[in-house]
Short mmCIF file of C-alpha atoms in Angstrom, two decimals:
data_model
loop_
_atom_site.label_atom_id
_atom_site.label_comp_id
_atom_site.label_asym_id
_atom_site.label_seq_id
_atom_site.Cartn_x
_atom_site.Cartn_y
_atom_site.Cartn_z
CA MET A 1 -10.50 31.84 -15.48
CA THR A 2 -7.96 32.91 -18.12
CA VAL A 3 -6.47 30.06 -20.17
CA HIS A 4 -3.40 30.18 -22.41
CA VAL A 5 -3.02 27.08 -24.62
CA LEU A 6 0.53 26.16 -25.59
CA PRO A 7 1.50 24.98 -29.11
CA PRO A 8 0.53 21.31 -29.62
CA ILE A 9 3.00 18.49 -29.31
CA GLN A 10 3.36 15.97 -32.17
CA SER A 11 1.16 12.89 -31.71
CA SER A 12 0.52 9.77 -33.80
CA LEU A 13 -2.02 8.21 -31.40
CA GLU A 14 -5.04 6.67 -33.12
CA PRO A 15 -8.56 6.11 -31.72
CA SER A 16 -8.74 3.01 -29.51
CA ASN A 17 -11.07 0.91 -27.40
CA HIS A 18 -8.25 -0.05 -25.00
CA PRO A 19 -9.60 0.18 -21.42
CA TYR A 20 -6.61 2.31 -20.34
CA LEU A 21 -6.64 4.60 -23.39
CA THR A 22 -10.28 5.57 -22.99
CA GLY A 23 -12.64 6.85 -20.29
CA ALA A 24 -10.86 8.29 -17.27
CA TRP A 25 -7.55 7.13 -18.78
CA THR A 26 -8.01 8.99 -22.09
CA PRO A 27 -4.64 10.65 -22.80
CA LEU A 28 -4.53 14.44 -22.48
CA LEU A 29 -2.27 16.00 -25.11
CA GLN A 30 -2.96 19.67 -24.36
CA GLU A 31 -0.66 21.86 -22.24
CA VAL A 32 -2.04 25.08 -20.74
CA ASP A 33 -1.49 27.89 -18.26
CA ALA A 34 -4.68 28.87 -16.41
CA THR A 35 -4.96 31.70 -13.89
CA ASP A 36 -7.66 32.67 -11.40
CA LEU A 37 -9.49 29.35 -11.64
CA ARG A 38 -13.28 29.36 -11.43
CA VAL A 39 -14.90 28.14 -8.22
CA ILE A 40 -17.78 25.73 -8.85
CA GLU A 41 -18.89 25.52 -5.23
CA GLY A 42 -17.63 26.79 -1.88
CA ARG A 43 -14.67 29.10 -1.30
CA ILE A 44 -10.93 28.64 -1.81
CA PRO A 45 -9.43 28.85 1.69
CA ASP A 46 -6.78 31.47 2.31
CA ASP A 47 -5.00 29.42 5.01
CA ILE A 48 -2.88 27.27 2.70
CA ASP A 49 0.06 28.47 0.60
CA GLY A 50 1.68 25.93 -1.67
CA ILE A 51 1.31 23.59 -4.63
CA TYR A 52 -0.40 20.29 -5.34
CA VAL A 53 1.49 18.35 -8.02
CA ARG A 54 0.13 15.31 -9.85
CA ASN A 55 1.94 12.98 -12.27
CA THR A 56 -0.13 11.19 -14.93
CA GLU A 57 0.37 8.78 -17.85
CA ASN A 58 -0.61 10.14 -21.27
CA GLN A 59 0.38 8.05 -24.29
CA ILE A 60 1.45 10.36 -27.14
CA HIS A 61 2.22 7.95 -29.98
CA GLU A 62 0.60 4.80 -31.30
CA PRO A 63 2.02 1.90 -29.22
CA LEU A 64 4.32 -0.57 -30.94
CA GLY A 65 2.66 -3.50 -29.17
CA ARG A 66 0.32 -4.22 -26.24
CA TYR A 67 -0.18 -1.03 -24.25
CA HIS A 68 0.08 -0.93 -20.46
CA PRO A 69 -1.02 2.27 -18.70
CA PHE A 70 2.38 2.59 -16.99
CA ASP A 71 3.94 2.97 -20.47
CA GLY A 72 2.29 6.37 -20.93
CA ASP A 73 4.32 9.57 -21.20
CA GLY A 74 4.65 11.54 -17.99
CA MET A 75 2.64 14.74 -17.61
CA VAL A 76 2.89 16.87 -14.49
CA HIS A 77 -0.10 18.94 -13.37
CA MET A 78 0.31 21.71 -10.79
CA ILE A 79 -2.30 23.80 -8.96
CA SER A 80 -0.97 26.67 -6.89
CA PHE A 81 -2.86 28.07 -3.88
CA ARG A 82 -2.11 31.53 -2.51
CA ASN A 83 -4.24 34.22 -0.83
CA GLY A 84 -7.50 32.40 -1.55
CA LYS A 85 -6.83 32.05 -5.30
CA ALA A 86 -5.73 29.14 -7.47
CA ASP A 87 -3.76 28.87 -10.72
CA TYR A 88 -3.04 25.75 -12.81
CA ARG A 89 -0.43 24.53 -15.29
CA ASN A 90 0.39 21.20 -16.92
CA ARG A 91 3.40 20.05 -18.90
CA PHE A 92 4.76 16.86 -20.39
CA VAL A 93 8.02 15.80 -18.78
CA ARG A 94 10.61 16.47 -21.47
CA THR A 95 12.63 13.28 -21.01
CA ARG A 96 15.28 12.18 -23.48
CA CYS A 97 12.78 9.59 -24.73
CA PHE A 98 10.01 12.19 -25.10
CA GLN A 99 12.34 14.34 -27.24
CA ALA A 100 13.48 11.37 -29.33
CA GLU A 101 9.91 10.30 -30.11
CA GLN A 102 8.91 13.88 -30.92
CA GLU A 103 11.74 13.97 -33.46
CA ALA A 104 10.76 10.57 -34.88
CA GLY A 105 7.03 11.32 -34.84
CA ALA A 106 6.34 7.79 -33.58
CA SER A 107 6.93 5.35 -30.73
CA LEU A 108 10.49 4.06 -30.45
CA TRP A 109 10.08 1.79 -27.42
CA GLY A 110 7.83 -1.12 -26.61
CA GLY A 111 6.01 -1.40 -23.32
CA LEU A 112 5.79 -3.42 -20.14
CA MET A 113 3.74 -6.20 -21.79
CA ASP A 114 5.75 -6.50 -25.01
CA PRO A 115 8.17 -9.31 -25.91
CA PRO A 116 11.92 -8.74 -26.39
CA GLY A 117 12.79 -7.06 -29.67
CA THR A 118 9.74 -4.78 -29.80
CA SER A 119 11.69 -1.60 -29.08
CA ARG A 120 13.42 0.12 -31.97
CA ARG A 121 16.14 1.52 -29.72
CA PRO A 122 17.92 0.26 -26.58
CA GLY A 123 15.82 0.79 -23.48
CA PHE A 124 16.36 2.27 -20.06
CA GLY A 125 16.13 1.30 -16.42
CA ALA A 126 15.74 -1.96 -14.53
CA HIS A 127 13.65 -3.56 -17.26
CA GLY A 128 16.30 -2.77 -19.84
CA SER A 129 14.10 -2.24 -22.88
CA LEU A 130 11.50 0.31 -21.76
CA LYS A 131 11.10 4.01 -22.40
CA ASP A 132 11.98 6.23 -19.44
CA SER A 133 8.65 8.06 -19.40
CA SER A 134 9.11 9.64 -15.92
CA SER A 135 5.41 9.06 -15.35
CA THR A 136 5.25 7.36 -11.96
CA ASP A 137 6.15 9.52 -9.00
CA VAL A 138 6.65 13.17 -8.15
CA VAL A 139 8.18 14.91 -5.12
CA VAL A 140 9.53 18.37 -4.30
CA HIS A 141 13.17 18.55 -3.18
CA ALA A 142 15.86 21.25 -3.15
CA GLY A 143 13.43 23.81 -4.58
CA LYS A 144 12.49 21.70 -7.62
CA ILE A 145 9.85 19.16 -8.62
CA ALA A 146 11.47 15.76 -9.26
CA SER A 147 9.64 13.33 -11.54
CA THR A 148 10.69 9.66 -11.56
CA PHE A 149 9.91 6.32 -13.23
CA TYR A 150 9.31 3.12 -11.27
CA GLN A 151 11.67 1.02 -13.44
CA CYS A 152 14.61 3.25 -12.45
CA GLY A 153 15.13 6.03 -14.96
CA GLU A 154 16.60 9.48 -14.55
CA ALA A 155 15.11 12.02 -12.15
CA TYR A 156 13.77 14.92 -14.21
CA LEU A 157 13.49 18.33 -12.56
CA LEU A 158 10.87 21.03 -13.16
CA ASP A 159 10.46 24.53 -11.80
CA PRO A 160 7.72 24.31 -9.13
CA GLU A 161 6.00 27.55 -10.17
CA THR A 162 6.30 27.46 -13.97
CA LEU A 163 6.87 23.72 -14.69
CA ASP A 164 9.71 24.75 -17.01
CA PRO A 165 12.25 21.91 -17.51
CA ALA A 166 15.21 22.20 -15.11
CA GLY A 167 17.33 19.33 -16.41
CA VAL A 168 18.25 15.94 -15.00
CA ALA A 169 18.98 15.73 -11.27
CA ALA A 170 22.72 15.79 -10.62
CA TRP A 171 22.24 13.51 -7.60
CA GLY A 172 20.84 10.72 -9.78
CA PRO A 173 23.36 7.83 -10.20
CA LEU A 174 24.16 6.01 -13.44
CA ASP A 175 21.91 3.11 -12.39
CA GLY A 176 18.98 5.52 -12.20
CA VAL A 177 16.56 6.05 -9.36
CA SER A 178 13.34 4.21 -8.58
CA ALA A 179 10.06 5.94 -8.00
CA HIS A 180 9.33 6.82 -4.37
CA PRO A 181 12.38 8.70 -3.21
CA LYS A 182 11.48 10.04 0.23
CA VAL A 183 11.95 13.66 1.32
CA ASP A 184 12.47 14.41 5.00
CA GLU A 185 11.04 17.91 5.28
CA THR A 186 12.76 18.55 8.63
CA THR A 187 16.24 18.15 7.12
CA GLY A 188 15.48 18.65 3.43
CA GLU A 189 17.28 15.39 2.62
CA MET A 190 16.08 13.00 -0.05
CA LEU A 191 16.48 9.25 0.54
CA PHE A 192 16.29 6.99 -2.51
CA PHE A 193 17.08 3.53 -3.92
CA ASN A 194 17.43 1.83 -7.26
CA TYR A 195 17.43 -1.77 -8.46
CA GLY A 196 18.48 -3.78 -11.49
CA THR A 197 19.44 -7.16 -12.93
CA HIS A 198 23.15 -7.07 -12.11
CA ALA A 199 24.87 -7.47 -8.73
CA PRO A 200 24.57 -6.07 -6.11
CA TYR A 201 20.97 -5.60 -7.44
CA MET A 202 20.18 -2.52 -5.29
CA HIS A 203 21.76 0.75 -4.16
CA TYR A 204 20.68 3.24 -1.49
CA GLY A 205 21.52 6.93 -1.43
CA VAL A 206 20.98 10.31 0.21
CA ALA A 207 20.91 13.74 -1.45
CA ASP A 208 21.16 16.78 0.80
CA ARG A 209 18.78 19.75 0.79
CA THR A 210 20.85 21.53 -1.87
CA GLY A 211 20.51 18.59 -4.28
CA LYS A 212 24.02 17.20 -3.78
CA LEU A 213 24.58 13.42 -3.58
CA VAL A 214 26.21 12.88 -0.17
CA HIS A 215 25.80 9.13 0.40
CA TYR A 216 25.50 6.14 -1.96
CA VAL A 217 26.11 2.49 -1.04
CA PRO A 218 25.45 -0.95 -2.60
CA ILE A 219 22.82 -3.19 -1.01
CA ASP A 220 23.55 -6.86 -1.68
CA LEU A 221 20.48 -8.94 -2.59
CA PRO A 222 20.29 -12.67 -3.48
CA GLY A 223 19.32 -11.78 -7.07
CA PRO A 224 17.24 -9.38 -9.18
CA ARG A 225 14.26 -8.05 -7.24
CA LEU A 226 11.33 -5.68 -7.79
CA PRO A 227 11.16 -3.23 -4.86
CA HIS A 228 8.80 -0.32 -5.38
CA ASP A 229 8.85 1.81 -2.22
CA MET A 230 10.83 2.54 0.94
CA ALA A 231 10.31 4.31 4.26
CA PHE A 232 12.39 6.13 6.85
CA THR A 233 12.56 7.11 10.51
CA GLU A 234 14.63 9.87 12.12
CA ASN A 235 17.74 7.67 12.11
CA TYR A 236 17.06 4.76 9.75
CA SER A 237 15.93 3.93 6.21
CA ILE A 238 13.86 0.80 5.50
CA LEU A 239 14.38 -1.15 2.26
CA ASN A 240 12.78 -4.44 1.21
CA ASP A 241 13.19 -7.78 -0.56
CA PHE A 242 9.81 -9.36 -1.31
CA PRO A 243 9.17 -12.84 -2.78
CA LEU A 244 7.40 -11.36 -5.85
CA PHE A 245 10.06 -10.79 -8.51
CA TRP A 246 11.06 -11.74 -12.01
CA ASP A 247 11.04 -15.41 -13.07
CA GLU A 248 14.76 -16.18 -13.15
CA ASP A 249 14.59 -18.68 -16.04
CA LEU A 250 12.59 -16.31 -18.23
CA LEU A 251 14.85 -13.41 -17.26
CA LYS A 252 17.77 -15.27 -18.86
CA GLN A 253 15.79 -15.00 -22.12
CA ASP A 254 15.27 -11.25 -21.51
CA ILE A 255 11.59 -11.89 -20.68
CA HIS A 256 10.45 -9.87 -17.67
CA VAL A 257 7.58 -11.77 -16.03
CA SER A 258 7.09 -11.52 -12.27
CA ARG A 259 5.82 -14.34 -10.06
CA MET A 260 5.66 -15.31 -6.40
CA HIS A 261 8.50 -17.55 -5.23
CA PRO A 262 7.07 -20.11 -2.76
CA GLY A 263 9.09 -20.72 0.36
CA LEU A 264 10.60 -17.24 0.49
CA LYS A 265 9.73 -14.80 3.25
CA SER A 266 9.43 -11.05 2.96
CA ARG A 267 12.60 -9.30 4.12
CA PHE A 268 12.96 -5.75 5.41
CA GLY A 269 16.40 -4.16 5.48
CA ILE A 270 16.99 -1.48 8.12
CA ILE A 271 20.07 0.69 7.61
CA PRO A 272 21.23 3.85 9.41
CA ARG A 273 20.50 6.90 7.27
CA TYR A 274 24.21 7.25 6.49
CA GLY A 275 24.96 3.58 7.07
CA ARG A 276 27.51 1.39 5.34
CA SER A 277 26.50 -1.69 3.35
CA ASP A 278 27.60 -4.00 6.18
CA GLU A 279 25.42 -2.14 8.71
CA ILE A 280 22.09 -3.17 7.17
CA ARG A 281 20.01 -5.58 9.30
CA TRP A 282 17.47 -7.87 7.64
CA PHE A 283 14.18 -8.88 9.31
CA GLU A 284 11.95 -11.67 7.99
CA ALA A 285 8.17 -11.30 7.78
CA GLU A 286 5.16 -13.02 6.23
CA PRO A 287 5.33 -13.40 2.42
CA THR A 288 3.63 -10.56 0.56
CA TYR A 289 4.30 -7.65 -1.76
CA VAL A 290 3.93 -4.01 -0.79
CA LEU A 291 3.47 -1.32 -3.40
CA HIS A 292 3.33 1.54 -0.93
CA PHE A 293 4.23 2.30 2.65
CA LEU A 294 2.84 5.02 4.87
CA ASN A 295 5.03 6.13 7.77
CA ALA A 296 7.67 4.61 10.05
CA TRP A 297 9.14 5.61 13.40
CA GLU A 298 11.33 4.50 16.30
CA GLU A 299 9.64 3.26 19.49
CA GLY A 300 11.97 1.97 22.19
CA ASP A 301 13.90 -0.98 20.73
CA GLU A 302 11.51 -1.23 17.77
CA ILE A 303 11.12 0.23 14.33
CA VAL A 304 7.39 0.50 13.50
CA LEU A 305 6.29 0.53 9.84
CA ASP A 306 2.82 1.01 8.31
CA GLY A 307 1.92 0.00 4.76
CA TYR A 308 -0.39 -2.08 2.57
CA PHE A 309 0.04 -5.87 2.79
CA GLN A 310 -1.12 -7.71 -0.36
CA GLU A 311 -2.99 -10.94 0.27
CA ASP A 312 -2.57 -12.19 -3.33
CA PRO A 313 0.39 -10.41 -4.94
CA CYS A 314 0.18 -12.56 -8.10
CA PRO A 315 -3.57 -12.77 -8.85
CA ALA A 316 -5.29 -14.89 -11.49
CA PRO A 317 -6.21 -13.08 -14.74
CA LEU A 318 -9.57 -11.34 -14.82
CA ASP A 319 -12.18 -12.98 -17.03
CA GLY A 320 -13.74 -11.42 -20.11
CA TYR A 321 -10.61 -9.91 -21.67
CA PRO A 322 -8.51 -10.94 -24.70
CA LYS A 323 -5.47 -13.17 -24.12
CA GLY A 324 -2.84 -11.33 -22.09
CA MET A 325 -5.16 -8.46 -21.20
CA GLY A 326 -6.78 -10.25 -18.24
CA HIS A 327 -3.37 -10.65 -16.60
CA MET A 328 -2.70 -6.91 -16.86
CA MET A 329 -6.18 -6.02 -15.62
CA ALA A 330 -5.75 -8.21 -12.52
CA PHE A 331 -2.42 -6.66 -11.59
CA LEU A 332 -4.06 -3.22 -11.83
CA ASP A 333 -7.11 -4.25 -9.79
CA GLU A 334 -6.73 -3.86 -6.04
CA HIS A 335 -9.69 -6.19 -5.53
CA SER A 336 -7.57 -8.90 -7.17
CA PHE A 337 -4.31 -8.48 -5.21
CA ARG A 338 -6.18 -7.27 -2.06
CA PRO A 339 -3.98 -4.78 -0.18
CA ARG A 340 -4.86 -4.19 3.50
CA LEU A 341 -3.57 -1.58 5.93
CA HIS A 342 -0.89 -3.33 7.96
CA ARG A 343 1.74 -2.70 10.64
CA TRP A 344 5.15 -4.33 11.11
CA ARG A 345 7.30 -4.04 14.24
CA PHE A 346 11.02 -4.87 13.98
CA ASN A 347 12.85 -5.30 17.27
CA LEU A 348 16.44 -4.11 16.88
CA LYS A 349 17.44 -5.84 20.12
CA THR A 350 15.95 -9.33 19.58
CA GLY A 351 15.65 -9.47 15.77
CA GLU A 352 11.96 -10.38 16.11
CA THR A 353 9.22 -9.21 13.71
CA ARG A 354 5.61 -8.72 14.80
CA GLU A 355 2.72 -7.98 12.42
CA GLN A 356 -0.77 -6.57 12.82
CA ARG A 357 -3.73 -5.97 10.48
CA LEU A 358 -5.08 -2.43 10.97
CA ASP A 359 -8.12 -2.52 8.66
CA ASP A 360 -10.01 -5.25 6.77
CA ARG A 361 -10.94 -3.01 3.82
CA ILE A 362 -9.11 -3.05 0.50
CA LEU A 363 -7.09 0.18 0.65
CA GLU A 364 -3.93 1.62 -0.87
CA PHE A 365 -2.15 4.84 -1.97
CA GLY A 366 -1.88 6.20 1.55
CA MET A 367 -0.95 9.73 2.57
CA PHE A 368 -0.31 11.54 5.86
CA ASN A 369 0.93 14.88 7.18
CA GLN A 370 4.56 14.96 5.99
CA ARG A 371 5.61 17.06 8.97
CA TYR A 372 5.22 13.81 10.94
CA ALA A 373 7.30 11.71 8.54
CA GLY A 374 9.70 9.48 10.44
CA VAL A 375 8.09 10.08 13.85
CA PRO A 376 4.95 8.77 15.59
CA TYR A 377 1.78 9.93 13.84
CA ARG A 378 -1.94 9.53 14.32
CA TYR A 379 -3.83 10.13 11.06
CA ALA A 380 -3.59 8.29 7.74
CA TYR A 381 -5.53 8.86 4.50
CA SER A 382 -6.05 5.97 2.07
CA THR A 383 -7.92 5.50 -1.21
CA PHE A 384 -10.22 2.71 -2.37
CA THR A 385 -10.90 1.69 -5.94
CA LYS A 386 -13.57 0.58 -8.36
CA PRO A 387 -13.54 -3.24 -8.54
CA GLY A 388 -11.77 -4.43 -11.66
CA TRP A 389 -10.12 -1.08 -12.32
CA PHE A 390 -7.26 1.18 -11.31
CA LEU A 391 -9.61 4.06 -10.54
CA PHE A 392 -10.00 5.74 -7.15
CA LYS A 393 -13.61 5.77 -5.93
CA GLY A 394 -13.08 7.46 -2.58
CA MET A 395 -10.95 8.14 0.47
CA VAL A 396 -10.74 6.94 4.08
CA LYS A 397 -9.32 8.85 7.06
CA HIS A 398 -7.97 6.69 9.89
CA ASP A 399 -7.37 7.69 13.48
CA LEU A 400 -4.68 5.13 14.24
CA HIS A 401 -4.88 5.82 17.98
CA THR A 402 -8.59 5.16 18.46
CA GLY A 403 -9.28 2.90 15.47
CA GLU A 404 -11.99 5.24 14.18
CA SER A 405 -12.32 5.97 10.47
CA TRP A 406 -14.34 8.22 8.17
CA GLU A 407 -15.11 7.54 4.52
CA ILE A 408 -15.98 9.59 1.43
CA THR A 409 -17.43 7.79 -1.61
CA LEU A 410 -17.54 9.74 -4.88
CA PRO A 411 -20.59 9.75 -7.19
CA GLU A 412 -20.81 7.08 -9.90
CA GLY A 413 -18.49 7.92 -12.80
CA VAL A 414 -16.32 10.31 -10.75
CA TYR A 415 -12.74 9.31 -9.87
CA ALA A 416 -10.14 10.86 -7.60
CA SER A 417 -6.36 11.23 -7.69
CA GLU A 418 -3.88 10.31 -5.01
CA SER A 419 -4.63 12.89 -2.34
CA PRO A 420 -1.90 14.35 -0.11
CA PHE A 421 -2.38 16.36 3.07
CA ALA A 422 -1.89 20.14 2.94
CA PRO A 423 -1.35 21.65 6.43
CA ARG A 424 -3.00 24.95 7.24
CA ILE A 425 -0.76 27.94 7.78
CA ASN A 426 0.13 27.91 11.51
CA ALA A 427 -1.56 24.51 11.91
CA ARG A 428 -2.35 23.66 15.53
CA ASP A 429 -2.13 19.87 15.30
CA GLU A 430 -1.62 16.92 12.97
CA ASP A 431 -4.93 16.88 11.07
CA ASP A 432 -5.31 20.67 10.87
CA GLY A 433 -5.41 21.00 7.11
CA TYR A 434 -6.91 19.71 3.87
CA LEU A 435 -6.79 16.67 1.63
CA VAL A 436 -6.21 17.84 -1.98
CA SER A 437 -7.30 15.87 -5.04
CA PHE A 438 -8.07 16.20 -8.74
CA LEU A 439 -11.33 14.59 -9.87
CA ILE A 440 -12.23 13.19 -13.28
CA ASP A 441 -15.95 13.28 -14.01
CA GLU A 442 -16.88 10.91 -16.82
CA ASN A 443 -20.49 12.10 -16.67
CA THR A 444 -19.61 15.68 -17.68
CA GLN A 445 -16.20 15.00 -19.30
CA THR A 446 -14.61 17.57 -16.99
CA SER A 447 -12.07 17.71 -14.18
CA GLU A 448 -11.90 19.73 -10.99
CA CYS A 449 -9.80 20.14 -7.87
CA ILE A 450 -11.31 19.60 -4.43
CA LEU A 451 -10.19 20.35 -0.90
CA ILE A 452 -11.50 18.31 2.05
CA ASP A 453 -11.23 19.75 5.56
CA CYS A 454 -9.62 16.92 7.53
CA LYS A 455 -11.15 18.24 10.77
CA ASP A 456 -14.58 17.51 9.25
CA PHE A 457 -13.63 14.77 6.81
CA ALA A 458 -16.97 13.06 6.22
CA ALA A 459 -18.59 16.39 5.26
CA GLY A 460 -16.88 16.23 1.88
CA PRO A 461 -15.30 19.03 -0.16
CA VAL A 462 -15.21 22.58 1.18
CA VAL A 463 -14.49 23.85 -2.34
CA ARG A 464 -14.73 22.58 -5.90
CA ILE A 465 -12.49 24.33 -8.44
CA ALA A 466 -12.89 23.91 -12.21
CA LEU A 467 -9.86 22.79 -14.22
CA PRO A 468 -9.55 23.98 -17.84
CA HIS A 469 -9.62 20.47 -19.34
CA LYS A 470 -10.30 16.84 -18.43
CA ILE A 471 -7.10 15.23 -17.20
CA SER A 472 -6.07 11.60 -17.54
CA SER A 473 -5.76 9.35 -14.53
CA GLY A 474 -2.36 8.32 -13.23
CA THR A 475 -0.40 7.28 -10.20
CA HIS A 476 1.21 9.70 -7.72
CA SER A 477 1.09 13.22 -6.36
CA THR A 478 2.55 15.46 -3.68
CA TRP A 479 1.92 18.65 -1.72
CA ALA A 480 4.62 21.23 -0.97
CA ASP A 481 4.25 24.32 1.21
CA ARG A 482 5.72 27.39 -0.42
CA ARG A 483 8.00 27.91 2.61
CA PHE A 484 9.42 24.43 2.03
CA ILE A 485 10.00 25.14 -1.66
CA GLU A 486 11.84 28.36 -0.84
CA ASN A 487 13.84 27.19 2.19
CA GLY A 488 14.46 23.53 1.35
CA PHE A 489 13.34 22.33 4.79
CA LEU A 490 10.69 22.97 7.47
CA ALA A 491 11.07 22.84 11.22
CA ARG A 492 8.73 20.27 12.73
CA GLY A 493 5.80 21.61 14.77
#
């Protein structure tokens, strides 16, 4: 392995005992290029050709107030597979806020847990006072990596091979874009939404495979909401209005505290991909909150949607932490808000909603073969976490046709990343490929990349590849075939 270390960025971060500034969440401040990565065990397969991209939170400067891990500065990691070899790069996302704080040499914005007035400059996005750190989500669209922030910032583009900055996405509207834009690989289109505190409170848009905004419409909601994800079928997009959102009285004081609103149902809005505002149809369902959806498809008169239903979207604070910290720890702990794999069916003819639990385990951060996005699929891949923590302890593969599942649990002190599916070259069927993940090993203070053969899931990794440094944990990731990067779309099959 040959490693080239880039010049250091300016940091004012001080040593801390904060649970999300230490351990597997210790910020990584080093940027490198590494070629011909060393294989620890196994062999890098030569039947995949593409990139695994991971977004992480890495706080650069000393926080102005109470730090939340989602405040951290975005850093994109990329491992490229080609001809049985692997290369790696990582870069901070050079947002406007990143550049401003580099010039100032200190934090300029408060965080998610801070009171009004903490920030030294006006903030960005739906929250209104936060830094746009572009640290939440990452997708590949129109030949570029697009990094986004869950509170609706700008979409920052990076070159998929070099990670060089490629500017702000021209398709991004003035109201910003939420995390979790969805890319339909068969058309190359990107479907996205945003939300805010002023009417109509949500917008929905489509960017074509060249990166041009071709559709953008308002979505009227009863008030400010906190949607986080969306889904799509071949002909429809699915938006949402859940009963967990900001406390309206506190919001008038510019205090952003979310709570469940008793008596309100969940609502799912189904709109044709290029639909007008008045074409959206709303379906009621059991009260919950959903961070992430899996897939959706059309089946006769129904739209079928899979995702993770939270049993307690507003959990009680965890014990044993200082005031305010227990609340944050509970909202980061899946064993507190208890997400379960779930299916909704929306009948376009009758307006009826039916719901079904698919698994009793606490699971989230699901992935599937993106060549089946928007159409019926069979296999889903979820993660499970360490109780009390936002740390992935393993993965589960589901056969949604038979109900079978297979599980991998990592050794104590080893944590995974969100793990997308990478199809083999000339794949024969839906699960013909690999799950890709970065691991953080707190026992050895190292990181590695693993590939799991999804045809033999329970057997564990077929290869372990050393990374040049220990990465920080984070939220989302994606896989992109090189053909998709070059062409902008992939024919299904």
